[in-house]
Amino acid sequence: MSKSKPTLASTFCGIECLNPFWLASAPPTNCGEQIMRAFDAGWGGAVWKTIGEPITNVSSRYSSIDWEGRRMMGFNNIELISDRPIEVNLQEIAEVKRRYPKHVVIASLMVESKRESWHDIVQRAEDAGADGLELNFGCPHGMSERGMGSAVGQVPEYCEQITGWVKEKARTPVIVKLTPNISDIRVPARAAKRGGADALSAINTINSITGIDLDTFQPSPNVDGKSSHGGYCGPAVKPIALNMVQQIQADTASMLPLSGIGGIGSWRDAAEFILLGCSTVQVCTAAMHYGYRIVEDMQDGLLNWMAEKGFATIEDFRGLSLPNVREWKQLNLNYQIVARIHEDLCIGCQLCYTACWDGAHQCIHLDRTSPAPDTTLTPGMVEAESARRISTTPIPKLDAGTSGRTNAITPLERIPRVDEHHCVGCNLCSLVCPVENCITMERIDKDLPFESWEERVAKGLITSGTGEVMSTNT
């Protein structure tokens, strides 16, 4: 009997979701017309661009970091919340929910820190039909200077108090959006939970200045020769976001249903966030860069991966990676891997050698020599062999008349050698190598039991302060 097809449908803090892919509160969710087009493209939900008293934005508003030919590896903005009247936004929320009743619409809210102001905006947003409320306690620029956004999220007492005010009035789930611009994101997460939050979303953007023009000395984005720190997002922030998501979900005092945000642009990114405990993921920069239709590949890719792994629902793999993230002191000190260079794939670039000697542990060497030439070969044989070598392409080594990989043509003296006795298994060589699987990290069985630094301290083998090995001599 064939297995049932996986489904992306799930529930997030009581909200039924067609799929876990939501658009984050940002320019892609600025108005109803945009959000309806996004829903037509396949997005399961959208968090409306933050609603509050209308503001005046500056021009320009965006800047980016490009890396190795990739545009917008990191993206910075100094745009504020919605510049449209509150009532217009609420009317459009009502219209979107009328036309798309099964899609999730979350109202992102930000008003001044007064109980009556929050009570008023909560009632109006819910009366418009919002499925839930996201409290924007994370915006790092502009609004924070007015006592809102991250100015609230960075003070646990304010975070708890305002969440409590909202819960006094709210009938729908309350999601608190956390700022990453804080030493420990668990502190505001715990405060939001104490205030009664039903869920969390993380992370908001990171304070940044993306660059300075070396001719004009003006920072980006340029606003009449000046600029301001802005919110950084995009692929570059994903590792930071994953770390903070794990911190929240591994802490019982802050753990709540979580919507993951930060550098998500593919189904693989989404799967990583879900594996660390997120129920939904929110996307901004990738949609701004490539458009709404990226969600098609995100859905197909995640479904195919789920089918391959045997997962029927999001819940089947949500949080599976959390037990695998430990404190450093709990890692196995007896686990050992070494680098292996596969000669048939090596192109002789010697990047691994340079990286090891200048940036790591000096255990890769250039001391190999090719065998002495065969003097018995006739000129015709030498010519034929030379032609074969010339016609063979080192990368990807796929040539006419061959079925795939060929033997290495790189001279042996250009292929580095790993001193496995001194290799510490740092991985640097495999990371810099431009040829996939040319350098693999392989485990060395030392026939030793699991032993962590924490265990060594407990046994009295090392001191907890310095890590120095205690003498066993009497």
Short mmCIF file of C-alpha atoms in Angstrom, two decimals:
data_model
loop_
_atom_site.label_atom_id
_atom_site.label_comp_id
_atom_site.label_asym_id
_atom_site.label_seq_id
_atom_site.Cartn_x
_atom_site.Cartn_y
_atom_site.Cartn_z
CA MET A 1 0.00 0.00 0.00
CA SER A 2 1.46 3.37 -0.99
CA LYS A 3 2.19 6.00 1.61
CA SER A 4 -0.14 8.99 1.85
CA LYS A 5 1.06 12.22 0.27
CA PRO A 6 2.58 14.71 2.74
CA THR A 7 0.63 17.84 3.61
CA LEU A 8 1.85 21.33 4.44
CA ALA A 9 -1.33 22.19 6.34
CA SER A 10 -0.73 22.89 10.01
CA THR A 11 -1.90 24.84 13.05
CA PHE A 12 -0.02 27.76 14.58
CA CYS A 13 -1.16 28.94 18.04
CA GLY A 14 -4.70 27.88 17.15
CA ILE A 15 -4.67 29.39 13.64
CA GLU A 16 -5.30 26.95 10.79
CA CYS A 17 -2.66 27.37 8.07
CA LEU A 18 -2.79 26.11 4.48
CA ASN A 19 1.00 25.97 4.52
CA PRO A 20 3.82 27.33 6.72
CA PHE A 21 4.93 29.99 4.23
CA TRP A 22 3.97 33.50 5.29
CA LEU A 23 5.07 36.89 4.01
CA ALA A 24 6.63 38.97 6.77
CA SER A 25 5.44 42.43 7.72
CA ALA A 26 7.28 44.55 5.14
CA PRO A 27 6.84 46.25 1.75
CA PRO A 28 5.53 43.01 0.11
CA THR A 29 2.50 43.22 2.46
CA ASN A 30 1.88 46.94 2.20
CA CYS A 31 -1.65 46.72 0.82
CA GLY A 32 -4.51 44.39 0.10
CA GLU A 33 -3.90 44.18 -3.64
CA GLN A 34 -0.37 42.90 -3.03
CA ILE A 35 -1.43 40.35 -0.45
CA MET A 36 -4.20 38.96 -2.67
CA ARG A 37 -1.70 38.47 -5.49
CA ALA A 38 0.60 36.74 -3.03
CA PHE A 39 -2.18 34.40 -1.95
CA ASP A 40 -2.89 33.61 -5.60
CA ALA A 41 0.79 32.70 -5.98
CA GLY A 42 0.56 30.20 -3.12
CA TRP A 43 1.48 31.95 0.14
CA GLY A 44 -0.41 30.54 3.10
CA GLY A 45 -0.42 33.73 5.14
CA ALA A 46 0.74 37.32 5.36
CA VAL A 47 1.61 39.66 8.18
CA TRP A 48 0.35 43.10 7.18
CA LYS A 49 2.91 45.90 7.04
CA THR A 50 2.88 47.38 10.54
CA ILE A 51 -0.18 49.51 11.19
CA GLY A 52 -0.02 52.61 13.37
CA GLU A 53 -0.35 56.35 13.14
CA PRO A 54 0.83 57.26 9.59
CA ILE A 55 4.42 58.42 9.23
CA THR A 56 6.52 60.17 6.59
CA ASN A 57 9.29 58.10 5.04
CA VAL A 58 12.56 59.29 3.54
CA SER A 59 14.01 58.78 0.07
CA SER A 60 16.05 56.66 -0.51
CA ARG A 61 15.39 53.82 1.91
CA TYR A 62 17.33 50.70 0.88
CA SER A 63 20.92 49.57 0.49
CA SER A 64 22.51 46.16 0.14
CA ILE A 65 25.66 44.11 0.34
CA ASP A 66 26.55 42.12 -2.78
CA TRP A 67 28.91 39.16 -2.47
CA GLU A 68 30.83 37.27 -5.14
CA GLY A 69 28.37 38.22 -7.87
CA ARG A 70 25.27 37.64 -5.78
CA ARG A 71 23.05 40.67 -5.41
CA MET A 72 21.45 41.52 -2.08
CA MET A 73 23.29 38.96 0.01
CA GLY A 74 22.50 41.37 2.84
CA PHE A 75 19.73 43.96 2.66
CA ASN A 76 19.32 47.12 4.72
CA ASN A 77 16.31 49.40 5.07
CA ILE A 78 15.46 52.60 6.90
CA GLU A 79 11.79 52.48 5.97
CA LEU A 80 9.28 52.92 8.78
CA ILE A 81 5.84 51.43 9.34
CA SER A 82 2.87 51.93 7.02
CA ASP A 83 2.48 55.47 5.71
CA ARG A 84 -1.18 54.84 4.91
CA PRO A 85 -4.12 55.76 7.20
CA ILE A 86 -5.08 53.13 9.75
CA GLU A 87 -8.65 52.97 8.47
CA VAL A 88 -7.53 52.28 4.89
CA ASN A 89 -5.39 49.36 6.05
CA LEU A 90 -8.22 47.94 8.15
CA GLN A 91 -10.74 48.23 5.29
CA GLU A 92 -8.35 46.29 3.05
CA ILE A 93 -7.81 43.61 5.70
CA ALA A 94 -11.57 43.10 5.78
CA GLU A 95 -11.71 42.82 1.98
CA VAL A 96 -8.81 40.36 1.82
CA LYS A 97 -10.43 38.13 4.46
CA ARG A 98 -13.75 38.30 2.59
CA ARG A 99 -12.10 37.07 -0.61
CA TYR A 100 -9.58 34.67 0.97
CA PRO A 101 -11.22 33.32 4.13
CA LYS A 102 -8.90 30.29 4.37
CA HIS A 103 -5.67 32.29 4.17
CA VAL A 104 -4.07 33.74 7.28
CA VAL A 105 -3.95 37.51 7.71
CA ILE A 106 -2.06 38.79 10.74
CA ALA A 107 -2.24 42.46 11.69
CA SER A 108 1.15 43.84 12.73
CA LEU A 109 0.60 46.65 15.20
CA MET A 110 2.66 49.47 16.71
CA VAL A 111 1.25 52.41 18.68
CA GLU A 112 2.42 54.57 21.54
CA SER A 113 2.89 52.90 24.91
CA LYS A 114 -0.50 53.70 26.42
CA ARG A 115 -3.04 51.08 27.48
CA GLU A 116 -5.95 52.88 25.79
CA SER A 117 -4.03 53.21 22.51
CA TRP A 118 -3.31 49.48 22.42
CA HIS A 119 -6.87 48.56 23.41
CA ASP A 120 -8.21 50.73 20.59
CA ILE A 121 -5.96 49.37 17.82
CA VAL A 122 -6.49 45.77 18.95
CA GLN A 123 -10.27 46.05 18.76
CA ARG A 124 -10.19 47.78 15.40
CA ALA A 125 -7.82 45.20 13.88
CA GLU A 126 -9.86 42.27 15.14
CA ASP A 127 -13.13 43.85 14.04
CA ALA A 128 -11.61 44.08 10.55
CA GLY A 129 -11.20 40.31 10.56
CA ALA A 130 -7.51 39.75 11.34
CA ASP A 131 -6.78 36.15 12.33
CA GLY A 132 -4.16 37.25 14.84
CA LEU A 133 -2.08 40.17 16.04
CA GLU A 134 1.69 40.60 15.80
CA LEU A 135 3.10 43.17 18.20
CA ASN A 136 6.08 44.86 16.55
CA PHE A 137 8.58 45.14 19.40
CA GLY A 138 11.55 44.81 17.05
CA CYS A 139 11.84 47.70 14.55
CA PRO A 140 15.36 49.06 15.17
CA HIS A 141 15.22 52.43 13.40
CA GLY A 142 13.05 55.51 13.42
CA MET A 143 10.21 54.14 15.50
CA SER A 144 12.55 53.17 18.34
CA GLU A 145 13.52 56.84 18.60
CA ARG A 146 9.85 57.52 19.35
CA GLY A 147 9.68 54.99 22.19
CA MET A 148 8.22 52.18 20.08
CA GLY A 149 9.57 49.12 18.25
CA SER A 150 12.83 47.85 19.69
CA ALA A 151 12.66 50.50 22.42
CA VAL A 152 9.94 48.29 23.87
CA GLY A 153 11.49 44.94 22.92
CA GLN A 154 14.81 45.77 24.58
CA VAL A 155 13.17 46.42 27.96
CA PRO A 156 11.61 43.24 29.39
CA GLU A 157 9.32 45.16 31.74
CA TYR A 158 7.81 47.14 28.85
CA CYS A 159 7.53 44.00 26.73
CA GLU A 160 5.62 42.18 29.47
CA GLN A 161 3.43 45.17 30.33
CA ILE A 162 2.28 45.99 26.80
CA THR A 163 1.73 42.32 25.96
CA GLY A 164 -0.49 42.20 29.05
CA TRP A 165 -2.44 45.26 27.88
CA VAL A 166 -3.06 43.65 24.51
CA LYS A 167 -4.18 40.36 26.08
CA GLU A 168 -6.73 42.27 28.17
CA LYS A 169 -8.55 43.14 24.96
CA ALA A 170 -7.56 40.55 22.34
CA ARG A 171 -9.86 37.77 21.21
CA THR A 172 -7.40 36.36 18.67
CA PRO A 173 -3.87 34.94 19.21
CA VAL A 174 -1.20 37.48 20.16
CA ILE A 175 2.25 37.07 18.58
CA VAL A 176 5.16 39.11 19.94
CA LYS A 177 7.88 39.94 17.38
CA LEU A 178 11.28 40.02 19.06
CA THR A 179 14.29 42.23 18.43
CA PRO A 180 17.70 40.61 17.85
CA ASN A 181 19.40 43.83 19.00
CA ILE A 182 19.82 42.59 22.54
CA SER A 183 22.41 40.54 24.42
CA ASP A 184 20.06 37.62 25.15
CA ILE A 185 16.86 37.20 23.13
CA ARG A 186 15.47 34.82 25.75
CA VAL A 187 14.98 37.74 28.17
CA PRO A 188 12.26 39.55 26.14
CA ALA A 189 10.86 36.17 25.06
CA ARG A 190 10.33 35.22 28.71
CA ALA A 191 8.80 38.63 29.37
CA ALA A 192 6.35 38.23 26.49
CA LYS A 193 5.39 34.80 27.79
CA ARG A 194 4.80 36.20 31.28
CA GLY A 195 2.62 38.89 29.70
CA GLY A 196 0.42 36.18 28.18
CA ALA A 197 1.66 36.01 24.58
CA ASP A 198 0.27 33.09 22.59
CA ALA A 199 3.26 32.91 20.23
CA LEU A 200 6.50 34.61 19.21
CA SER A 201 8.10 35.61 15.92
CA ALA A 202 11.85 36.07 15.49
CA ILE A 203 13.97 37.68 14.39
CA ASN A 204 13.35 41.26 13.37
CA THR A 205 16.10 43.12 11.52
CA ILE A 206 19.59 43.77 12.88
CA ASN A 207 21.02 47.26 13.38
CA SER A 208 23.44 48.01 10.56
CA ILE A 209 25.28 50.44 8.34
CA THR A 210 25.94 48.69 5.05
CA GLY A 211 28.76 50.83 3.73
CA ILE A 212 30.41 54.17 3.01
CA ASP A 213 30.98 55.67 -0.45
CA LEU A 214 34.76 56.18 -0.63
CA ASP A 215 34.43 59.07 -3.09
CA THR A 216 31.70 61.09 -1.38
CA PHE A 217 32.19 59.74 2.18
CA GLN A 218 28.42 59.31 2.43
CA PRO A 219 26.86 56.23 4.03
CA SER A 220 24.15 54.17 2.34
CA PRO A 221 21.30 54.66 1.77
CA ASN A 222 22.01 58.28 0.88
CA VAL A 223 19.42 60.77 2.13
CA ASP A 224 20.67 64.18 1.01
CA GLY A 225 24.24 63.28 1.93
CA LYS A 226 23.35 61.70 5.29
CA SER A 227 22.03 58.36 6.47
CA SER A 228 21.03 56.44 9.56
CA HIS A 229 21.47 52.97 10.95
CA GLY A 230 18.89 50.61 9.51
CA GLY A 231 17.51 47.10 9.73
CA TYR A 232 19.68 44.35 8.17
CA CYS A 233 18.11 41.21 6.74
CA GLY A 234 18.48 38.76 3.86
CA PRO A 235 20.57 35.59 3.45
CA ALA A 236 23.46 37.01 5.49
CA VAL A 237 21.44 37.00 8.72
CA LYS A 238 20.14 33.42 8.57
CA PRO A 239 22.83 31.93 10.86
CA ILE A 240 22.08 34.60 13.48
CA ALA A 241 18.36 33.95 13.20
CA LEU A 242 18.78 30.18 13.50
CA ASN A 243 20.87 30.64 16.64
CA MET A 244 18.27 32.87 18.28
CA VAL A 245 15.41 30.56 17.28
CA GLN A 246 17.25 27.68 18.94
CA GLN A 247 17.87 29.73 22.08
CA ILE A 248 14.17 30.50 22.42
CA GLN A 249 12.94 26.98 21.69
CA ALA A 250 15.47 25.30 23.99
CA ASP A 251 14.46 27.49 26.94
CA THR A 252 11.35 26.31 28.77
CA ALA A 253 10.76 29.77 30.23
CA SER A 254 10.50 31.37 26.78
CA MET A 255 9.36 28.52 24.54
CA LEU A 256 6.11 29.25 22.72
CA PRO A 257 4.83 28.52 19.21
CA LEU A 258 7.33 30.35 17.01
CA SER A 259 7.23 31.88 13.54
CA GLY A 260 10.77 31.95 12.16
CA ILE A 261 12.17 34.95 10.31
CA GLY A 262 15.61 35.81 8.94
CA GLY A 263 17.19 35.07 5.58
CA ILE A 264 14.64 32.49 4.43
CA GLY A 265 14.55 32.20 0.66
CA SER A 266 14.21 28.50 -0.15
CA TRP A 267 12.53 25.35 1.06
CA ARG A 268 15.83 24.25 2.57
CA ASP A 269 15.97 27.39 4.69
CA ALA A 270 12.40 26.79 5.80
CA ALA A 271 13.13 23.17 6.72
CA GLU A 272 16.06 24.28 8.90
CA PHE A 273 13.88 26.71 10.86
CA ILE A 274 11.18 24.08 11.32
CA LEU A 275 13.75 21.53 12.48
CA LEU A 276 14.67 24.02 15.20
CA GLY A 277 11.07 24.28 16.37
CA CYS A 278 9.31 26.86 14.18
CA SER A 279 5.74 26.17 13.09
CA THR A 280 5.66 28.77 10.31
CA VAL A 281 8.29 30.84 8.50
CA GLN A 282 8.10 34.42 7.29
CA VAL A 283 9.81 35.71 4.15
CA CYS A 284 10.64 39.27 3.17
CA THR A 285 13.92 39.95 1.31
CA ALA A 286 13.63 36.97 -1.06
CA ALA A 287 10.14 38.07 -2.10
CA MET A 288 11.37 41.62 -2.65
CA HIS A 289 14.25 40.27 -4.75
CA TYR A 290 12.58 37.55 -6.81
CA GLY A 291 8.83 38.09 -6.46
CA TYR A 292 5.93 36.19 -4.94
CA ARG A 293 6.27 33.11 -7.15
CA ILE A 294 9.29 31.82 -5.21
CA VAL A 295 6.73 30.17 -2.95
CA GLU A 296 5.98 27.62 -5.70
CA ASP A 297 9.46 26.12 -5.44
CA MET A 298 9.36 26.42 -1.67
CA GLN A 299 6.18 24.35 -1.46
CA ASP A 300 7.27 21.75 -4.02
CA GLY A 301 10.73 21.39 -2.52
CA LEU A 302 9.51 20.96 1.05
CA LEU A 303 6.85 18.45 0.02
CA ASN A 304 9.35 16.38 -1.97
CA TRP A 305 11.82 16.40 0.91
CA MET A 306 9.10 15.38 3.37
CA ALA A 307 8.08 12.50 1.11
CA GLU A 308 11.70 11.40 0.79
CA LYS A 309 12.17 11.46 4.57
CA GLY A 310 8.82 9.84 5.32
CA PHE A 311 7.26 12.85 7.05
CA ALA A 312 3.50 13.22 6.61
CA THR A 313 3.08 16.59 8.35
CA ILE A 314 5.10 19.58 9.53
CA GLU A 315 4.74 18.35 13.10
CA ASP A 316 6.53 15.11 12.21
CA PHE A 317 9.86 16.91 11.95
CA ARG A 318 9.33 20.16 13.83
CA GLY A 319 12.01 20.52 16.48
CA LEU A 320 13.88 17.33 15.58
CA SER A 321 17.24 19.12 15.54
CA LEU A 322 16.83 20.83 18.92
CA PRO A 323 18.38 17.93 20.92
CA ASN A 324 21.41 18.05 18.62
CA VAL A 325 22.35 21.60 19.63
CA ARG A 326 24.28 21.50 22.91
CA GLU A 327 26.50 23.75 24.93
CA TRP A 328 30.17 23.42 23.95
CA LYS A 329 30.99 21.82 27.29
CA GLN A 330 28.71 18.91 26.41
CA LEU A 331 30.41 17.96 23.12
CA ASN A 332 32.44 14.77 22.72
CA LEU A 333 36.15 15.58 23.07
CA ASN A 334 37.08 12.08 21.88
CA TYR A 335 35.38 12.44 18.49
CA GLN A 336 38.02 12.86 15.76
CA ILE A 337 37.84 13.49 12.02
CA VAL A 338 40.63 14.12 9.50
CA ALA A 339 40.76 15.52 5.99
CA ARG A 340 41.13 13.20 3.00
CA ILE A 341 42.08 14.63 -0.41
CA HIS A 342 40.74 12.58 -3.31
CA GLU A 343 43.41 12.70 -6.02
CA ASP A 344 41.04 11.91 -8.89
CA LEU A 345 39.10 15.12 -8.17
CA CYS A 346 41.94 17.45 -7.23
CA ILE A 347 42.67 20.26 -9.72
CA GLY A 348 45.88 21.35 -8.01
CA CYS A 349 44.71 24.84 -6.98
CA GLN A 350 46.35 24.36 -3.58
CA LEU A 351 43.86 26.60 -1.80
CA CYS A 352 43.65 23.99 0.95
CA TYR A 353 47.40 24.19 1.49
CA THR A 354 47.37 27.98 1.75
CA ALA A 355 44.36 28.01 4.05
CA CYS A 356 45.84 25.35 6.32
CA TRP A 357 49.22 27.05 6.62
CA ASP A 358 48.03 30.64 6.91
CA GLY A 359 44.72 30.15 8.71
CA ALA A 360 44.68 26.80 10.45
CA HIS A 361 47.07 24.13 11.76
CA GLN A 362 49.87 23.57 9.19
CA CYS A 363 49.14 19.92 8.52
CA ILE A 364 48.75 20.00 4.70
CA HIS A 365 52.00 19.75 2.75
CA LEU A 366 53.34 20.07 -0.79
CA ASP A 367 55.98 17.35 -0.73
CA ARG A 368 54.74 14.85 -3.28
CA THR A 369 56.56 14.05 -6.49
CA SER A 370 55.42 12.52 -9.73
CA PRO A 371 57.01 9.22 -10.78
CA ALA A 372 60.00 9.32 -13.13
CA PRO A 373 58.97 9.52 -16.81
CA ASP A 374 58.77 6.28 -18.72
CA THR A 375 61.70 6.39 -21.16
CA THR A 376 60.39 3.37 -23.07
CA LEU A 377 57.49 5.37 -24.57
CA THR A 378 57.77 6.13 -28.27
CA PRO A 379 57.18 9.70 -29.55
CA GLY A 380 53.82 8.60 -30.92
CA MET A 381 52.77 7.21 -27.57
CA VAL A 382 53.83 10.45 -25.82
CA GLU A 383 51.88 12.51 -28.36
CA ALA A 384 48.75 10.39 -27.93
CA GLU A 385 48.96 10.68 -24.14
CA SER A 386 49.47 14.45 -24.33
CA ALA A 387 46.42 14.82 -26.57
CA ARG A 388 44.34 12.83 -24.10
CA ARG A 389 45.43 15.04 -21.24
CA ILE A 390 44.78 18.25 -23.14
CA SER A 391 41.28 17.12 -24.15
CA THR A 392 40.34 16.23 -20.59
CA THR A 393 38.70 19.05 -18.64
CA PRO A 394 39.66 19.05 -14.95
CA ILE A 395 36.34 20.63 -14.01
CA PRO A 396 33.92 18.90 -14.20
CA LYS A 397 35.97 16.20 -15.92
CA LEU A 398 33.14 15.31 -18.23
CA ASP A 399 34.50 14.88 -21.74
CA ALA A 400 33.33 13.41 -25.01
CA GLY A 401 33.77 9.68 -25.04
CA THR A 402 33.72 9.29 -21.25
CA SER A 403 30.87 8.19 -19.04
CA GLY A 404 31.74 10.43 -16.11
CA ARG A 405 34.74 10.99 -13.90
CA THR A 406 38.19 10.22 -15.24
CA ASN A 407 41.44 9.59 -13.44
CA ALA A 408 43.22 12.70 -12.24
CA ILE A 409 45.45 14.46 -14.73
CA THR A 410 46.79 16.86 -12.12
CA PRO A 411 50.52 16.28 -11.61
CA LEU A 412 51.14 14.56 -8.30
CA GLU A 413 53.46 17.32 -7.10
CA ARG A 414 50.52 19.77 -7.24
CA ILE A 415 48.23 17.57 -5.14
CA PRO A 416 48.61 18.41 -1.44
CA ARG A 417 49.12 15.74 1.21
CA VAL A 418 47.37 15.69 4.59
CA ASP A 419 49.43 14.77 7.65
CA GLU A 420 46.63 12.88 9.35
CA HIS A 421 48.62 12.47 12.55
CA HIS A 422 48.55 16.24 13.09
CA CYS A 423 45.21 17.04 11.41
CA VAL A 424 42.76 18.43 13.98
CA GLY A 425 39.69 18.07 11.75
CA CYS A 426 38.87 21.79 11.66
CA ASN A 427 37.16 21.51 8.21
CA LEU A 428 38.77 24.65 6.76
CA CYS A 429 40.36 22.86 3.82
CA SER A 430 37.07 21.27 2.77
CA LEU A 431 35.30 24.62 3.05
CA VAL A 432 37.72 26.48 0.77
CA CYS A 433 38.05 23.68 -1.80
CA PRO A 434 36.25 24.68 -5.05
CA VAL A 435 35.60 21.06 -6.13
CA GLU A 436 32.69 19.28 -4.49
CA ASN A 437 33.72 16.19 -2.49
CA CYS A 438 37.38 16.56 -3.41
CA ILE A 439 38.18 16.91 0.29
CA THR A 440 36.07 14.90 2.68
CA MET A 441 36.19 14.81 6.46
CA GLU A 442 36.33 11.23 7.67
CA ARG A 443 36.06 9.85 11.18
CA ILE A 444 39.00 8.19 12.88
CA ASP A 445 37.93 5.53 15.33
CA LYS A 446 40.01 6.12 18.45
CA ASP A 447 38.14 3.40 20.39
CA LEU A 448 37.47 5.87 23.20
CA PRO A 449 34.15 6.41 25.02
CA PHE A 450 32.16 9.63 24.87
CA GLU A 451 33.70 12.21 27.15
CA SER A 452 32.87 15.91 27.38
CA TRP A 453 34.69 18.80 29.00
CA GLU A 454 31.88 18.90 31.57
CA GLU A 455 32.51 15.26 32.43
CA ARG A 456 36.26 15.78 32.69
CA VAL A 457 35.72 18.61 35.15
CA ALA A 458 33.30 16.49 37.17
CA LYS A 459 35.89 13.69 37.32
CA GLY A 460 38.56 16.13 38.46
CA LEU A 461 40.66 15.45 35.35
CA ILE A 462 40.81 19.17 34.47
CA THR A 463 40.15 22.39 36.32
CA SER A 464 36.96 24.20 35.37
CA GLY A 465 38.68 27.58 35.08
CA THR A 466 41.63 26.86 32.80
CA GLY A 467 40.94 23.46 31.30
CA GLU A 468 44.44 22.36 32.19
CA VAL A 469 44.97 18.65 32.62
CA MET A 470 45.38 17.72 36.30
CA SER A 471 48.50 15.75 37.11
CA THR A 472 47.97 12.09 38.00
CA ASN A 473 51.49 11.70 39.43
CA THR A 474 51.78 11.04 43.16
#
